[in-house]
Amino acid sequence: MLTLGKQQSTYDFGPDNPPALRVKPGATLVLETLDAVDGQIQSDSDSAEQIDLGHVNSATGPIYVEGAQPGDTLVVEILDNELANQGAALIIPGFGALQDDIPGPYTKVFHVEDGQIRYGDKVRLPLKPMIGTIGVAPLEPLPTLNLGEHGGNLDTTAVTTGATVYLPVFVEGALFGAGDVHSTQGDGEVCGTGIETDAKLTFRLDVRKDFPIQRPRLENADEWMTIGVDESLKEAIRLSLLDMVSWLQDMHGLSREEAYVLISLVGDVRIGQIVDPKASVRTVMPKSVFI
Ligand code: CA
């Protein structure tokens, strides 16, 4: 199995980053990923205030996918997400939806025991592994903490095992990378972190020439999803809705109006996160309504 170790991590998605690995379309590969603070937090006494913010949210990569050209779509099947047994959630001053109200710092280290995580004596959390950062190189370099049409720090809970992520290709080879895995995270990621953990991710990468997209899309066995990203939550919602309207038109021959109304009837608009430089939003459509 092709494997890329976590020493091959990068802090930006950029068109000129030298590939760490080259693969053919259809390849299956394993990426070992660092937690989002590069292991700087190991116990509750490690202060969230002392984190070196130059070493956060790394992605393992970049991976050059042969044959991927600008205008193509990279197809990323998530086959497995093996979590480490330890992770941390943090309130980092200056981050989070309540940064003025509950500024921190606060550190909580968690351990997996019998397939679940305890939070004090009264709370038990099931594992809900997800990949926070997944993307390709945009035309201009962007830090891995940022997000946009190339993907990046989407922090979207649906990016998990069994899902297929579609990313628009901007540069030759796509230059794919992923990292920032969470053992669990709620929609919104309100304090600014999930349980940030090391992981071992297994992907199959492929290229489609017949499925041009402008922004990330996603599907699993039950749902289609379109992802909008913007500084404004409202604009992010608009972008994800417009993409879902056109996807439903293309897949099912609906008119714009029919697609729009159908989303209103059975689709959900869900927040990825509202705490990074831009918000991420997804429109979720159940496949089951189509007969
Ligand atoms: Ca993240």
Tab-separated table of C-alpha atoms and ligand atoms in Angstrom:
chain	number	residue	atom	x	y	z
A	1	MET	CA	0.000	0.000	0.000
A	2	LEU	CA	1.276	3.479	-0.889
A	3	THR	CA	1.798	5.357	2.354
A	4	LEU	CA	2.728	8.954	3.082
A	5	GLY	CA	3.994	9.594	6.618
A	6	LYS	CA	3.080	12.530	8.792
A	7	GLN	CA	6.532	14.049	8.377
A	8	GLN	CA	5.253	14.963	4.881
A	9	SER	CA	2.938	17.596	6.273
A	10	THR	CA	2.469	21.060	4.836
A	11	TYR	CA	0.905	24.288	6.091
A	12	ASP	CA	-0.374	25.537	2.790
A	13	PHE	CA	-2.121	24.389	-0.371
A	14	GLY	CA	-0.221	25.955	-3.256
A	15	PRO	CA	0.342	25.437	-6.985
A	16	ASP	CA	4.142	25.351	-6.663
A	17	ASN	CA	4.454	22.939	-3.740
A	18	PRO	CA	6.609	19.981	-4.808
A	19	PRO	CA	4.647	16.708	-4.763
A	20	ALA	CA	5.461	14.341	-1.911
A	21	LEU	CA	4.009	11.430	-3.893
A	22	ARG	CA	2.761	10.767	-7.426
A	23	VAL	CA	-0.080	8.331	-8.020
A	24	LYS	CA	-2.109	7.057	-10.942
A	25	PRO	CA	-5.887	7.582	-11.054
A	26	GLY	CA	-7.601	4.759	-9.162
A	27	ALA	CA	-4.754	4.429	-6.642
A	28	THR	CA	-5.462	3.590	-3.015
A	29	LEU	CA	-3.169	5.198	-0.485
A	30	VAL	CA	-2.704	5.802	3.215
A	31	LEU	CA	-1.946	9.222	4.691
A	32	GLU	CA	-0.698	9.512	8.260
A	33	THR	CA	-1.799	12.862	9.652
A	34	LEU	CA	-0.790	15.047	12.585
A	35	ASP	CA	-3.349	16.450	14.972
A	36	ALA	CA	-4.287	20.087	14.280
A	37	VAL	CA	-1.762	21.474	16.778
A	38	ASP	CA	1.110	19.190	15.720
A	39	GLY	CA	1.204	17.384	19.055
A	40	GLN	CA	1.849	20.560	21.050
A	41	ILE	CA	-0.873	19.545	23.526
A	42	GLN	CA	-0.256	16.318	25.442
A	43	SER	CA	-1.899	16.988	28.820
A	44	ASP	CA	-4.458	19.294	30.426
A	45	SER	CA	-1.604	21.373	31.835
A	46	ASP	CA	-0.336	22.306	28.336
A	47	SER	CA	-1.821	25.779	27.869
A	48	ALA	CA	-3.815	26.525	24.728
A	49	GLU	CA	-2.310	30.017	24.967
A	50	GLN	CA	1.206	28.740	24.295
A	51	ILE	CA	0.454	27.010	21.013
A	52	ASP	CA	2.762	28.034	18.192
A	53	LEU	CA	0.182	29.154	15.639
A	54	GLY	CA	2.775	28.657	12.891
A	55	HIS	CA	2.328	24.924	13.433
A	56	VAL	CA	-1.401	24.349	13.227
A	57	ASN	CA	-3.812	22.546	10.935
A	58	SER	CA	-1.241	20.771	8.786
A	59	ALA	CA	-2.213	18.550	5.871
A	60	THR	CA	-0.243	15.538	4.675
A	61	GLY	CA	0.713	15.843	1.022
A	62	PRO	CA	0.730	17.133	-1.611
A	63	ILE	CA	-0.141	14.199	-3.841
A	64	TYR	CA	0.161	14.575	-7.585
A	65	VAL	CA	-2.524	12.592	-9.393
A	66	GLU	CA	-1.392	11.769	-12.900
A	67	GLY	CA	-3.704	12.983	-15.638
A	68	ALA	CA	-5.544	15.517	-13.463
A	69	GLN	CA	-5.859	18.777	-15.376
A	70	PRO	CA	-7.424	22.145	-14.538
A	71	GLY	CA	-11.187	21.860	-15.072
A	72	ASP	CA	-11.267	18.172	-14.066
A	73	THR	CA	-12.732	16.903	-10.824
A	74	LEU	CA	-10.722	14.946	-8.267
A	75	VAL	CA	-12.733	12.087	-6.770
A	76	VAL	CA	-11.705	11.217	-3.221
A	77	GLU	CA	-13.269	8.111	-1.720
A	78	ILE	CA	-12.737	7.930	2.033
A	79	LEU	CA	-12.179	4.246	2.784
A	80	ASP	CA	-10.937	4.366	6.379
A	81	ASN	CA	-10.132	6.783	9.194
A	82	GLU	CA	-8.159	5.176	11.991
A	83	LEU	CA	-7.979	7.480	15.010
A	84	ALA	CA	-5.192	7.704	17.577
A	85	ASN	CA	-6.211	6.931	21.165
A	86	GLN	CA	-5.560	10.455	22.413
A	87	GLY	CA	-6.779	13.873	21.317
A	88	ALA	CA	-7.436	17.351	22.650
A	89	ALA	CA	-10.104	20.031	22.524
A	90	LEU	CA	-9.111	23.613	23.178
A	91	ILE	CA	-10.335	27.125	23.709
A	92	ILE	CA	-7.590	29.207	22.117
A	93	PRO	CA	-7.816	32.953	22.905
A	94	GLY	CA	-8.876	34.818	19.761
A	95	PHE	CA	-10.671	31.789	18.276
A	96	GLY	CA	-14.198	30.497	18.572
A	97	ALA	CA	-17.766	31.767	18.251
A	98	LEU	CA	-17.737	33.000	21.862
A	99	GLN	CA	-14.180	34.369	21.873
A	100	ASP	CA	-15.297	37.600	23.598
A	101	ASP	CA	-17.550	35.820	26.097
A	102	ILE	CA	-15.581	32.659	26.934
A	103	PRO	CA	-12.049	33.501	25.778
A	104	GLY	CA	-10.103	30.661	27.417
A	105	PRO	CA	-7.454	29.428	27.461
A	106	TYR	CA	-8.746	25.938	28.206
A	107	THR	CA	-7.277	22.536	27.436
A	108	LYS	CA	-8.905	19.151	27.694
A	109	VAL	CA	-7.101	15.985	26.668
A	110	PHE	CA	-9.282	12.959	25.899
A	111	HIS	CA	-8.542	9.249	25.699
A	112	VAL	CA	-10.432	6.544	23.855
A	113	GLU	CA	-11.540	3.742	26.182
A	114	ASP	CA	-13.623	0.820	24.954
A	115	GLY	CA	-14.475	2.662	21.761
A	116	GLN	CA	-15.737	5.797	23.413
A	117	ILE	CA	-14.480	8.931	25.103
A	118	ARG	CA	-15.266	10.139	28.619
A	119	TYR	CA	-15.629	13.827	29.437
A	120	GLY	CA	-15.560	13.981	33.235
A	121	ASP	CA	-17.835	11.645	35.188
A	122	LYS	CA	-21.134	12.498	33.527
A	123	VAL	CA	-20.507	12.547	29.799
A	124	ARG	CA	-19.623	9.772	27.378
A	125	LEU	CA	-18.989	10.603	23.740
A	126	PRO	CA	-19.262	8.147	20.853
A	127	LEU	CA	-16.474	8.303	18.296
A	128	LYS	CA	-17.532	10.183	15.146
A	129	PRO	CA	-14.337	10.348	13.113
A	130	MET	CA	-14.190	13.039	10.440
A	131	ILE	CA	-11.584	14.793	8.336
A	132	GLY	CA	-11.379	18.547	8.978
A	133	THR	CA	-9.040	19.554	6.168
A	134	ILE	CA	-9.164	18.086	2.671
A	135	GLY	CA	-8.271	19.920	-0.494
A	136	VAL	CA	-6.271	20.542	-3.628
A	137	ALA	CA	-3.979	23.403	-4.640
A	138	PRO	CA	-5.769	26.641	-5.555
A	139	LEU	CA	-4.214	28.976	-8.141
A	140	GLU	CA	-2.741	31.159	-5.375
A	141	PRO	CA	-1.256	29.591	-2.213
A	142	LEU	CA	-3.527	29.529	0.833
A	143	PRO	CA	-2.732	28.393	4.397
A	144	THR	CA	-4.220	25.010	5.306
A	145	LEU	CA	-6.173	26.843	8.026
A	146	ASN	CA	-8.097	28.634	5.271
A	147	LEU	CA	-10.792	27.238	3.005
A	148	GLY	CA	-12.456	27.944	-0.294
A	149	GLU	CA	-13.342	26.516	-3.679
A	150	HIS	CA	-10.314	24.211	-3.408
A	151	GLY	CA	-11.649	22.706	-0.165
A	152	GLY	CA	-9.176	23.121	2.695
A	153	ASN	CA	-10.287	23.541	6.287
A	154	LEU	CA	-13.944	22.676	5.646
A	155	ASP	CA	-14.491	21.103	9.092
A	156	THR	CA	-17.565	19.359	7.734
A	157	THR	CA	-18.754	16.372	9.768
A	158	ALA	CA	-19.972	14.548	6.661
A	159	VAL	CA	-16.379	14.204	5.411
A	160	THR	CA	-16.035	10.751	6.867
A	161	THR	CA	-15.570	7.074	6.013
A	162	GLY	CA	-17.968	5.982	3.285
A	163	ALA	CA	-18.230	9.438	1.742
A	164	THR	CA	-16.881	10.509	-1.631
A	165	VAL	CA	-15.587	14.072	-1.859
A	166	TYR	CA	-15.423	15.849	-5.208
A	167	LEU	CA	-12.898	18.684	-5.547
A	168	PRO	CA	-12.398	20.974	-8.558
A	169	VAL	CA	-8.875	20.699	-9.989
A	170	PHE	CA	-7.055	24.018	-10.523
A	171	VAL	CA	-3.499	22.901	-11.300
A	172	GLU	CA	-1.937	19.959	-13.099
A	173	GLY	CA	-1.830	16.908	-10.816
A	174	ALA	CA	-4.399	18.464	-8.413
A	175	LEU	CA	-1.862	18.405	-5.497
A	176	PHE	CA	-4.178	16.796	-2.975
A	177	GLY	CA	-3.705	16.873	0.791
A	178	ALA	CA	-5.648	16.051	3.960
A	179	GLY	CA	-5.301	16.259	7.731
A	180	ASP	CA	-6.848	17.856	10.829
A	181	VAL	CA	-8.824	14.774	11.848
A	182	HIS	CA	-11.378	14.995	14.660
A	183	SER	CA	-12.514	12.072	16.850
A	184	THR	CA	-15.798	13.940	17.116
A	185	GLN	CA	-17.080	17.414	16.238
A	186	GLY	CA	-20.502	19.019	16.204
A	187	ASP	CA	-21.861	21.052	13.299
A	188	GLY	CA	-20.527	24.566	13.816
A	189	GLU	CA	-17.339	23.541	15.664
A	190	VAL	CA	-18.259	26.430	17.925
A	191	CYS	CA	-15.290	26.640	20.296
A	192	GLY	CA	-12.892	26.340	17.372
A	193	THR	CA	-11.814	22.700	17.736
A	194	GLY	CA	-13.137	19.183	17.664
A	195	ILE	CA	-11.193	16.485	19.491
A	196	GLU	CA	-8.022	17.023	17.484
A	197	THR	CA	-6.151	13.799	16.928
A	198	ASP	CA	-3.510	12.006	14.876
A	199	ALA	CA	-4.942	9.586	12.343
A	200	LYS	CA	-4.276	7.195	9.513
A	201	LEU	CA	-6.505	7.873	6.502
A	202	THR	CA	-7.124	5.571	3.566
A	203	PHE	CA	-8.304	7.087	0.289
A	204	ARG	CA	-8.899	6.061	-3.280
A	205	LEU	CA	-8.201	8.905	-5.690
A	206	ASP	CA	-9.592	9.189	-9.178
A	207	VAL	CA	-10.146	11.847	-11.827
A	208	ARG	CA	-13.328	12.680	-13.710
A	209	LYS	CA	-13.321	14.656	-16.939
A	210	ASP	CA	-17.121	14.596	-17.373
A	211	PHE	CA	-18.159	16.239	-14.112
A	212	PRO	CA	-16.945	19.856	-13.920
A	213	ILE	CA	-17.682	21.576	-10.603
A	214	GLN	CA	-16.878	24.980	-9.136
A	215	ARG	CA	-16.832	24.063	-5.463
A	216	PRO	CA	-16.517	20.941	-3.299
A	217	ARG	CA	-19.334	18.415	-3.417
A	218	LEU	CA	-19.841	15.215	-1.529
A	219	GLU	CA	-21.983	12.140	-1.453
A	220	ASN	CA	-22.547	9.067	0.658
A	221	ALA	CA	-24.921	6.114	0.284
A	222	ASP	CA	-27.937	8.203	1.303
A	223	GLU	CA	-27.260	11.847	0.453
A	224	TRP	CA	-25.857	14.355	-2.024
A	225	MET	CA	-24.205	17.427	-0.550
A	226	THR	CA	-22.892	20.709	-1.947
A	227	ILE	CA	-20.523	22.885	0.068
A	228	GLY	CA	-20.466	26.695	0.064
A	229	VAL	CA	-17.670	28.719	1.633
A	230	ASP	CA	-17.623	32.467	2.282
A	231	GLU	CA	-16.880	35.095	4.944
A	232	SER	CA	-20.648	35.609	5.056
A	233	LEU	CA	-22.713	32.670	6.278
A	234	LYS	CA	-25.603	33.853	4.121
A	235	GLU	CA	-23.475	33.904	0.982
A	236	ALA	CA	-22.039	30.460	1.818
A	237	ILE	CA	-25.618	29.159	2.038
A	238	ARG	CA	-26.485	30.779	-1.298
A	239	LEU	CA	-23.502	29.178	-3.046
A	240	SER	CA	-24.297	25.705	-1.696
A	241	LEU	CA	-27.949	26.068	-2.711
A	242	LEU	CA	-27.088	27.173	-6.246
A	243	ASP	CA	-24.743	24.207	-6.652
A	244	MET	CA	-27.441	21.801	-5.442
A	245	VAL	CA	-29.995	23.329	-7.831
A	246	SER	CA	-27.690	22.765	-10.782
A	247	TRP	CA	-26.677	19.260	-9.613
A	248	LEU	CA	-30.334	18.219	-9.372
A	249	GLN	CA	-30.978	19.705	-12.811
A	250	ASP	CA	-28.050	17.773	-14.300
A	251	MET	CA	-28.811	14.457	-12.559
A	252	HIS	CA	-32.600	14.413	-12.790
A	253	GLY	CA	-33.624	16.900	-15.475
A	254	LEU	CA	-35.543	19.132	-13.064
A	255	SER	CA	-36.173	22.775	-13.890
A	256	ARG	CA	-34.452	25.395	-11.735
A	257	GLU	CA	-37.727	26.117	-9.979
A	258	GLU	CA	-38.500	22.416	-9.386
A	259	ALA	CA	-35.040	21.824	-7.937
A	260	TYR	CA	-35.261	24.913	-5.713
A	261	VAL	CA	-38.643	23.910	-4.307
A	262	LEU	CA	-37.537	20.299	-3.806
A	263	ILE	CA	-34.565	21.463	-1.721
A	264	SER	CA	-36.966	23.549	0.335
A	265	LEU	CA	-39.189	20.500	0.924
A	266	VAL	CA	-36.645	17.830	1.871
A	267	GLY	CA	-33.166	19.344	1.845
A	268	ASP	CA	-31.292	20.527	4.913
A	269	VAL	CA	-28.866	23.418	5.142
A	270	ARG	CA	-26.254	22.494	7.746
A	271	ILE	CA	-23.314	24.448	9.072
A	272	GLY	CA	-19.820	22.962	8.774
A	273	GLN	CA	-18.066	25.513	10.935
A	274	ILE	CA	-18.363	29.218	11.739
A	275	VAL	CA	-15.013	29.734	13.454
A	276	ASP	CA	-12.356	29.648	10.733
A	277	PRO	CA	-11.469	32.537	8.353
A	278	LYS	CA	-14.587	31.657	6.319
A	279	ALA	CA	-17.759	29.758	7.170
A	280	SER	CA	-18.581	26.440	5.509
A	281	VAL	CA	-22.139	25.323	4.827
A	282	ARG	CA	-23.615	22.303	3.113
A	283	THR	CA	-26.941	21.640	1.481
A	284	VAL	CA	-27.936	18.018	2.064
A	285	MET	CA	-30.403	16.205	-0.207
A	286	PRO	CA	-31.718	12.716	0.550
A	287	LYS	CA	-31.366	10.292	-2.380
A	288	SER	CA	-34.408	8.334	-1.195
A	289	VAL	CA	-36.995	10.774	-2.617
A	290	PHE	CA	-36.116	9.851	-6.189
A	291	ILE	CA	-38.076	6.857	-7.507
B	1	CA	CA	-10.017	22.451	11.327
